[in-house]
Short mmCIF file of C-alpha atoms in Angstrom, two decimals:
data_model
loop_
_atom_site.label_atom_id
_atom_site.label_comp_id
_atom_site.label_asym_id
_atom_site.label_seq_id
_atom_site.Cartn_x
_atom_site.Cartn_y
_atom_site.Cartn_z
CA MET A 163 -18.09 83.44 37.00
CA ASP A 164 -19.55 79.91 37.00
CA LEU A 165 -17.46 77.75 39.30
CA LYS A 166 -19.69 74.67 39.11
CA PRO A 167 -18.02 71.58 37.63
CA ASN A 168 -18.93 70.46 34.12
CA ILE A 169 -20.23 66.89 34.26
CA VAL A 170 -21.31 64.63 31.40
CA ILE A 171 -23.81 61.86 32.12
CA LEU A 172 -23.62 58.83 29.84
CA SER A 173 -26.75 56.70 30.06
CA THR A 174 -26.81 52.98 29.27
CA GLY A 175 -30.30 52.09 30.54
CA GLY A 176 -31.09 49.91 33.55
CA THR A 177 -33.59 50.19 36.39
CA ILE A 178 -32.67 53.83 36.95
CA THR A 179 -34.55 54.56 33.69
CA GLY A 180 -37.35 52.12 34.50
CA GLU A 181 -41.04 52.88 34.95
CA ALA A 182 -42.89 50.58 37.34
CA ILE A 183 -46.29 49.16 36.45
CA ASP A 184 -47.51 50.46 39.82
CA MET A 185 -45.89 52.39 42.67
CA LEU A 186 -45.59 49.31 44.88
CA SER A 187 -43.71 47.25 42.30
CA THR A 188 -39.95 46.78 42.50
CA LYS A 189 -39.82 44.02 39.91
CA ASP A 190 -42.47 44.72 37.26
CA TYR A 191 -41.17 47.70 35.32
CA VAL A 192 -40.13 48.70 31.82
CA ILE A 193 -36.53 49.81 31.32
CA GLY A 194 -35.90 52.97 29.35
CA LYS A 195 -39.33 54.55 29.83
CA ILE A 196 -37.99 57.38 32.01
CA SER A 197 -35.10 59.44 30.72
CA ILE A 198 -32.20 60.69 32.83
CA GLN A 199 -33.36 64.18 31.78
CA ARG A 200 -36.65 63.57 33.59
CA LEU A 201 -34.77 62.55 36.73
CA LEU A 202 -32.73 65.73 36.55
CA GLN A 203 -35.85 67.84 36.11
CA SER A 204 -37.52 66.24 39.12
CA THR A 205 -35.60 68.43 41.56
CA PRO A 206 -33.85 71.80 41.16
CA SER A 207 -31.01 70.59 43.41
CA PHE A 208 -29.22 69.03 40.43
CA GLN A 209 -28.70 72.41 38.79
CA SER A 210 -26.99 73.77 41.89
CA ILE A 211 -24.18 71.19 41.97
CA ALA A 212 -22.98 71.01 38.36
CA ASN A 213 -23.39 72.05 34.74
CA ILE A 214 -24.77 68.84 33.30
CA THR A 215 -24.94 67.49 29.76
CA LEU A 216 -26.42 64.15 28.74
CA GLU A 217 -25.74 61.50 26.13
CA GLU A 218 -27.32 58.08 25.64
CA ILE A 219 -24.88 55.27 24.84
CA ALA A 220 -27.42 52.45 25.14
CA ASN A 221 -30.87 51.78 26.56
CA ILE A 222 -30.75 48.20 27.75
CA ASP A 223 -31.22 45.85 30.66
CA SER A 224 -27.65 45.48 31.90
CA ALA A 225 -28.02 41.70 31.68
CA ASP A 226 -27.71 42.35 27.94
CA MET A 227 -24.45 44.33 28.20
CA SER A 228 -22.01 43.39 25.43
CA ASN A 229 -18.33 43.77 24.58
CA ALA A 230 -19.31 46.09 21.73
CA ILE A 231 -21.10 48.47 24.10
CA TRP A 232 -18.16 48.28 26.53
CA LEU A 233 -15.74 49.33 23.81
CA ASN A 234 -18.03 52.11 22.60
CA LEU A 235 -18.52 53.36 26.17
CA ALA A 236 -14.77 53.27 26.87
CA HIS A 237 -13.90 55.13 23.66
CA LYS A 238 -16.57 57.74 24.31
CA THR A 239 -15.53 58.25 27.94
CA ASP A 240 -11.84 58.49 27.07
CA ASN A 241 -12.50 61.08 24.37
CA LEU A 242 -14.70 63.19 26.65
CA LEU A 243 -12.09 63.15 29.41
CA LYS A 244 -9.55 64.65 27.00
CA ASP A 245 -11.71 67.79 26.83
CA SER A 246 -10.28 70.36 29.25
CA ASN A 247 -13.77 71.77 29.80
CA ILE A 248 -15.09 68.50 31.22
CA ASP A 249 -14.39 67.82 34.89
CA GLY A 250 -15.92 64.37 35.32
CA ILE A 251 -18.18 61.66 33.93
CA VAL A 252 -21.20 59.91 35.47
CA ILE A 253 -22.33 56.64 33.90
CA THR A 254 -25.83 55.38 34.69
CA HIS A 255 -26.11 51.61 34.35
CA GLY A 256 -28.23 48.64 35.30
CA SER A 257 -27.13 47.22 38.63
CA ASP A 258 -26.84 43.57 37.53
CA THR A 259 -23.59 43.88 35.57
CA LEU A 260 -22.47 47.33 36.74
CA GLU A 261 -19.44 45.92 38.57
CA GLU A 262 -18.10 44.35 35.36
CA SER A 263 -18.51 47.47 33.23
CA ALA A 264 -16.99 49.66 35.94
CA TYR A 265 -13.97 47.38 36.35
CA PHE A 266 -13.46 47.27 32.57
CA LEU A 267 -13.26 51.07 32.41
CA HIS A 268 -11.15 51.11 35.59
CA LEU A 269 -8.52 49.12 33.67
CA VAL A 270 -8.64 50.84 30.28
CA LEU A 271 -9.37 54.56 30.71
CA LYS A 272 -6.36 56.85 30.41
CA SER A 273 -7.31 59.85 32.53
CA HIS A 274 -7.05 60.87 36.17
CA LYS A 275 -10.41 62.66 36.05
CA PRO A 276 -13.33 61.19 38.05
CA VAL A 277 -15.57 58.58 36.44
CA VAL A 278 -18.50 57.45 38.58
CA PHE A 279 -20.99 54.65 37.94
CA THR A 280 -24.38 54.57 39.58
CA ALA A 281 -27.65 52.68 39.26
CA ALA A 282 -30.96 52.14 41.00
CA ILE A 283 -32.36 49.08 42.70
CA ARG A 284 -35.91 50.45 42.56
CA PRO A 285 -37.27 52.26 39.50
CA PHE A 286 -37.87 56.00 39.71
CA SER A 287 -41.67 55.61 39.79
CA ALA A 288 -41.69 53.06 42.65
CA ILE A 289 -42.17 53.93 46.32
CA GLY A 290 -38.79 54.21 48.05
CA SER A 291 -36.85 54.60 44.80
CA ASP A 292 -33.13 55.23 45.20
CA ALA A 293 -32.75 56.63 41.66
CA ILE A 294 -32.66 60.35 42.50
CA LYS A 295 -30.39 60.01 45.54
CA ASN A 296 -27.87 57.79 43.76
CA LEU A 297 -27.75 60.08 40.74
CA TYR A 298 -27.34 63.18 42.92
CA ASN A 299 -24.51 61.51 44.87
CA ALA A 300 -22.77 60.37 41.69
CA ILE A 301 -22.82 63.88 40.19
CA SER A 302 -21.58 65.34 43.48
CA LEU A 303 -18.71 62.84 43.59
CA ALA A 304 -17.76 63.33 39.92
CA GLY A 305 -17.45 67.05 40.49
CA HIS A 306 -15.61 66.88 43.80
CA LYS A 307 -12.05 68.26 43.96
CA GLU A 308 -10.73 65.18 45.79
CA SER A 309 -12.21 62.61 43.38
CA SER A 310 -9.40 62.59 40.83
CA HIS A 311 -6.66 59.93 40.67
CA LYS A 312 -8.92 57.31 42.30
CA GLY A 313 -9.83 55.33 39.23
CA VAL A 314 -13.41 54.46 38.39
CA MET A 315 -15.75 54.64 41.36
CA VAL A 316 -19.25 53.33 42.08
CA VAL A 317 -21.81 55.16 44.21
CA MET A 318 -24.75 53.28 45.69
CA ASN A 319 -26.80 53.89 48.82
CA ASP A 320 -24.59 56.78 50.07
CA LYS A 321 -21.39 54.71 49.81
CA ILE A 322 -18.37 55.14 47.54
CA TYR A 323 -16.65 52.02 46.21
CA SER A 324 -13.64 51.31 44.03
CA ALA A 325 -14.66 49.64 40.77
CA ARG A 326 -12.18 46.83 41.42
CA GLU A 327 -13.59 45.94 44.80
CA VAL A 328 -17.35 46.44 44.50
CA SER A 329 -19.86 43.66 43.88
CA LYS A 330 -23.60 43.31 43.87
CA THR A 331 -24.33 41.13 46.90
CA HIS A 332 -28.12 41.33 47.25
CA THR A 333 -30.80 40.90 44.61
CA LEU A 334 -33.32 43.59 45.65
CA ASN A 335 -32.32 45.31 48.89
CA LEU A 336 -31.22 48.95 48.64
CA GLU A 337 -27.99 47.89 50.37
CA ALA A 338 -27.27 45.77 47.31
CA PHE A 339 -23.60 46.62 46.82
CA ASN A 340 -20.60 45.92 49.00
CA ALA A 341 -16.85 45.51 48.73
CA PRO A 342 -16.33 42.17 50.54
CA ASN A 343 -12.53 42.28 50.56
CA SER A 344 -11.91 45.94 51.32
CA GLY A 345 -15.00 47.85 52.40
CA ALA A 346 -16.18 51.19 51.08
CA MET A 347 -13.78 53.96 50.03
CA GLY A 348 -15.98 56.56 51.66
CA TYR A 349 -19.45 57.98 52.20
CA ILE A 350 -21.68 60.77 50.96
CA ILE A 351 -23.89 62.63 53.43
CA ASP A 352 -26.25 65.27 52.02
CA GLY A 353 -23.92 65.74 49.05
CA GLU A 354 -20.81 66.08 51.21
CA ILE A 355 -17.98 63.69 50.32
CA PHE A 356 -15.94 61.79 52.91
CA PHE A 357 -13.04 59.63 51.70
CA HIS A 358 -11.41 57.12 54.07
CA THR A 359 -9.31 54.93 51.78
CA MET A 360 -7.60 54.96 48.38
CA PRO A 361 -7.36 52.16 45.79
CA LEU A 362 -4.01 50.42 46.26
CA LYS A 363 -3.80 48.54 42.96
CA PRO A 364 -2.83 50.34 39.73
CA HIS A 365 -5.64 51.55 37.47
CA THR A 366 -6.50 53.77 34.49
CA GLN A 367 -3.29 55.53 33.42
CA ASP A 368 -1.12 52.99 35.25
CA THR A 369 -2.21 49.86 33.39
CA PRO A 370 -0.89 48.51 30.07
CA PHE A 371 -4.39 47.93 28.71
CA ASN A 372 -5.27 50.25 25.87
CA ILE A 373 -8.45 49.86 23.85
CA GLN A 374 -7.69 52.52 21.24
CA ASP A 375 -6.74 49.91 18.64
CA LEU A 376 -9.18 47.21 19.80
CA ASP A 377 -12.29 46.42 17.75
CA ILE A 378 -13.10 43.16 19.51
CA LEU A 379 -12.18 41.50 22.80
CA PRO A 380 -10.86 37.93 23.18
CA LYS A 381 -13.54 35.37 24.00
CA VAL A 382 -13.45 34.33 27.66
CA ASP A 383 -16.13 32.30 29.42
CA ILE A 384 -17.01 31.26 32.97
CA VAL A 385 -17.59 27.68 34.18
CA TYR A 386 -19.22 26.97 37.54
CA SER A 387 -17.99 24.09 39.70
CA TYR A 388 -20.37 22.12 41.92
CA CYS A 389 -21.07 18.72 43.50
CA ASN A 390 -21.27 15.88 40.96
CA ASP A 391 -19.88 18.41 38.48
CA GLY A 392 -20.77 17.87 34.83
CA SER A 393 -19.09 21.00 33.54
CA LYS A 394 -16.64 19.03 31.37
CA VAL A 395 -19.36 19.16 28.71
CA ALA A 396 -19.55 22.95 29.00
CA ILE A 397 -15.76 23.26 28.84
CA GLU A 398 -15.65 21.13 25.68
CA ALA A 399 -18.33 23.33 24.13
CA PHE A 400 -16.56 26.56 25.01
CA VAL A 401 -13.30 25.29 23.53
CA LYS A 402 -15.13 24.18 20.39
CA VAL A 403 -16.59 27.65 19.80
CA GLY A 404 -13.24 29.35 20.22
CA SER A 405 -12.89 30.43 23.85
CA GLU A 406 -9.34 31.62 24.45
CA GLY A 407 -9.69 31.57 28.23
CA LEU A 408 -11.84 30.06 30.95
CA ILE A 409 -12.61 31.34 34.44
CA ILE A 410 -13.49 28.53 36.81
CA ALA A 411 -15.85 29.58 39.59
CA GLY A 412 -14.54 26.97 42.00
CA SER A 413 -15.95 25.98 45.36
CA GLY A 414 -14.29 27.22 48.56
CA ALA A 415 -10.83 28.59 47.81
CA GLY A 416 -11.18 27.76 44.13
CA SER A 417 -11.50 23.95 44.29
CA ILE A 418 -12.49 22.23 41.04
CA HIS A 419 -14.24 18.84 40.82
CA LYS A 420 -11.79 16.14 39.71
CA THR A 421 -13.53 15.26 36.41
CA PRO A 422 -13.46 18.72 34.80
CA LYS A 423 -10.11 19.45 36.43
CA ASP A 424 -8.49 16.42 34.79
CA TYR A 425 -9.87 17.61 31.46
CA LEU A 426 -8.54 21.12 32.08
CA ARG A 427 -5.11 19.67 32.83
CA GLY A 428 -5.12 18.04 29.42
CA LEU A 429 -6.03 21.33 27.74
CA LEU A 430 -3.26 23.16 29.60
CA LYS A 431 -0.74 20.51 28.64
CA LYS A 432 -1.64 21.10 24.99
CA GLN A 433 -1.61 24.87 25.58
CA ALA A 434 -5.14 24.90 24.15
CA ILE A 435 -6.55 27.50 26.52
CA ILE A 436 -5.78 29.79 29.50
CA VAL A 437 -7.42 28.68 32.77
CA VAL A 438 -7.95 30.98 35.75
CA LYS A 439 -9.14 29.67 39.11
CA SER A 440 -11.58 31.95 40.91
CA SER A 441 -14.15 31.20 43.61
CA ARG A 442 -17.92 31.19 43.78
CA VAL A 443 -17.72 32.23 47.47
CA GLY A 444 -17.53 35.96 46.80
CA ALA A 445 -14.59 37.00 48.96
CA GLY A 446 -11.06 35.90 49.75
CA LEU A 447 -7.93 34.84 47.91
CA VAL A 448 -7.58 31.80 45.66
CA PRO A 449 -4.20 30.14 46.30
CA LEU A 450 -2.48 27.69 43.95
CA THR A 451 -0.59 24.56 44.88
CA GLN A 452 2.90 23.97 43.50
CA LYS A 453 1.44 21.29 41.24
CA GLU A 454 -1.17 23.69 39.86
CA LEU A 455 1.51 26.27 39.18
CA ARG A 456 3.52 23.71 37.21
CA GLU A 457 0.41 22.64 35.30
CA GLY A 458 -0.29 26.22 34.20
CA PHE A 459 -3.31 27.25 36.26
CA ILE A 460 -3.59 30.94 37.13
CA SER A 461 -5.04 32.40 40.34
CA ALA A 462 -7.67 35.13 40.10
CA ASN A 463 -6.27 36.58 43.32
CA ASN A 464 -9.39 37.89 45.09
CA LEU A 465 -11.34 38.80 41.95
CA ASN A 466 -14.75 37.18 41.64
CA PRO A 467 -15.40 35.15 38.46
CA GLN A 468 -17.09 37.94 36.51
CA LYS A 469 -14.29 40.42 37.21
CA ALA A 470 -11.61 37.79 36.56
CA ARG A 471 -13.19 37.40 33.14
CA VAL A 472 -12.80 41.13 32.46
CA LEU A 473 -9.12 41.09 33.38
CA LEU A 474 -8.40 37.92 31.41
CA MET A 475 -9.97 39.37 28.26
CA LEU A 476 -7.75 42.41 28.52
CA ALA A 477 -4.72 40.28 29.40
CA LEU A 478 -5.29 38.11 26.32
CA SER A 479 -5.47 41.23 24.18
CA LYS A 480 -1.80 41.75 25.15
CA THR A 481 -0.31 38.26 25.52
CA LYS A 482 -0.91 34.53 25.91
CA ALA A 483 2.12 34.04 28.14
CA ILE A 484 0.99 32.41 31.39
CA LYS A 485 3.77 34.02 33.41
CA THR A 486 2.78 37.51 32.29
CA ILE A 487 -0.93 36.90 32.84
CA ARG A 488 -0.19 35.66 36.35
CA GLU A 489 1.57 38.94 37.04
CA TYR A 490 -1.43 40.87 35.74
CA PHE A 491 -3.69 39.06 38.21
CA LYS A 492 -1.31 39.78 41.07
CA LYS A 493 -1.03 43.46 40.14
CA TYR A 494 -4.46 44.58 38.92
#
């Protein structure tokens, strides 16, 4: 009797499928030249840990990830997880926007089964590639008996992260991912799984966000705040093209330069848009003053701007009530 878990790998492209121009290159490579099947065939160890099937969802640089691919990926993953013969899902992804895709699925999937994202910082054909190890660890985690009920997870460089907490914090180093506010959930050593923490915030089956009837996502954009800030022009443009919400990547604890902030106050007074204050710092909470609360600003809690955007899109698919959206940011 075959007791190995049944794991489906959904491929979306990224460096993990990249072929370097030469073995020393970590930046000059072509995405999509090496299939996940080839990675699996590179070592017999993969066959010993799971029964694996593959499906390609996309073959892109993750900088080109879109809402349409997100929705397709979420629908596909949800449907696969309903199959009693499938024990877990691994999603291979480019590292640049992995944290956003993982958090999106963390909020919308409706299953307790393991879903694990992984990527590579160095292409498979480059010296010191992390592609094989990360993929092996992700499959091991997706098939592990203790991996259920933990939401979407990310595996990079032998560490396990919650999709809500993880961020890419280095451009090229193999230790490219961290969870600045919480740390790793656990570790993987030679395929053995060690969990130390659990996600505390609700996810997957315990969120109100359901994409089954969604064909499009509300338009939400990000505006960066800086010295001598001229982002009022960008805000005007985003409003003109139909943005329903804006995430402000503020300085420090979410501070916004006075010129764009005055303009945002006017938009909030007219109820023209939803505005969420986040921070460009990368860690820590964003508090609101009593005046900001009265004006209608929303705190991103400790979500970075790109993840705050994910949550606001899903929030706006349910409601435009500021009070309710504030509660979403506190809870999820």
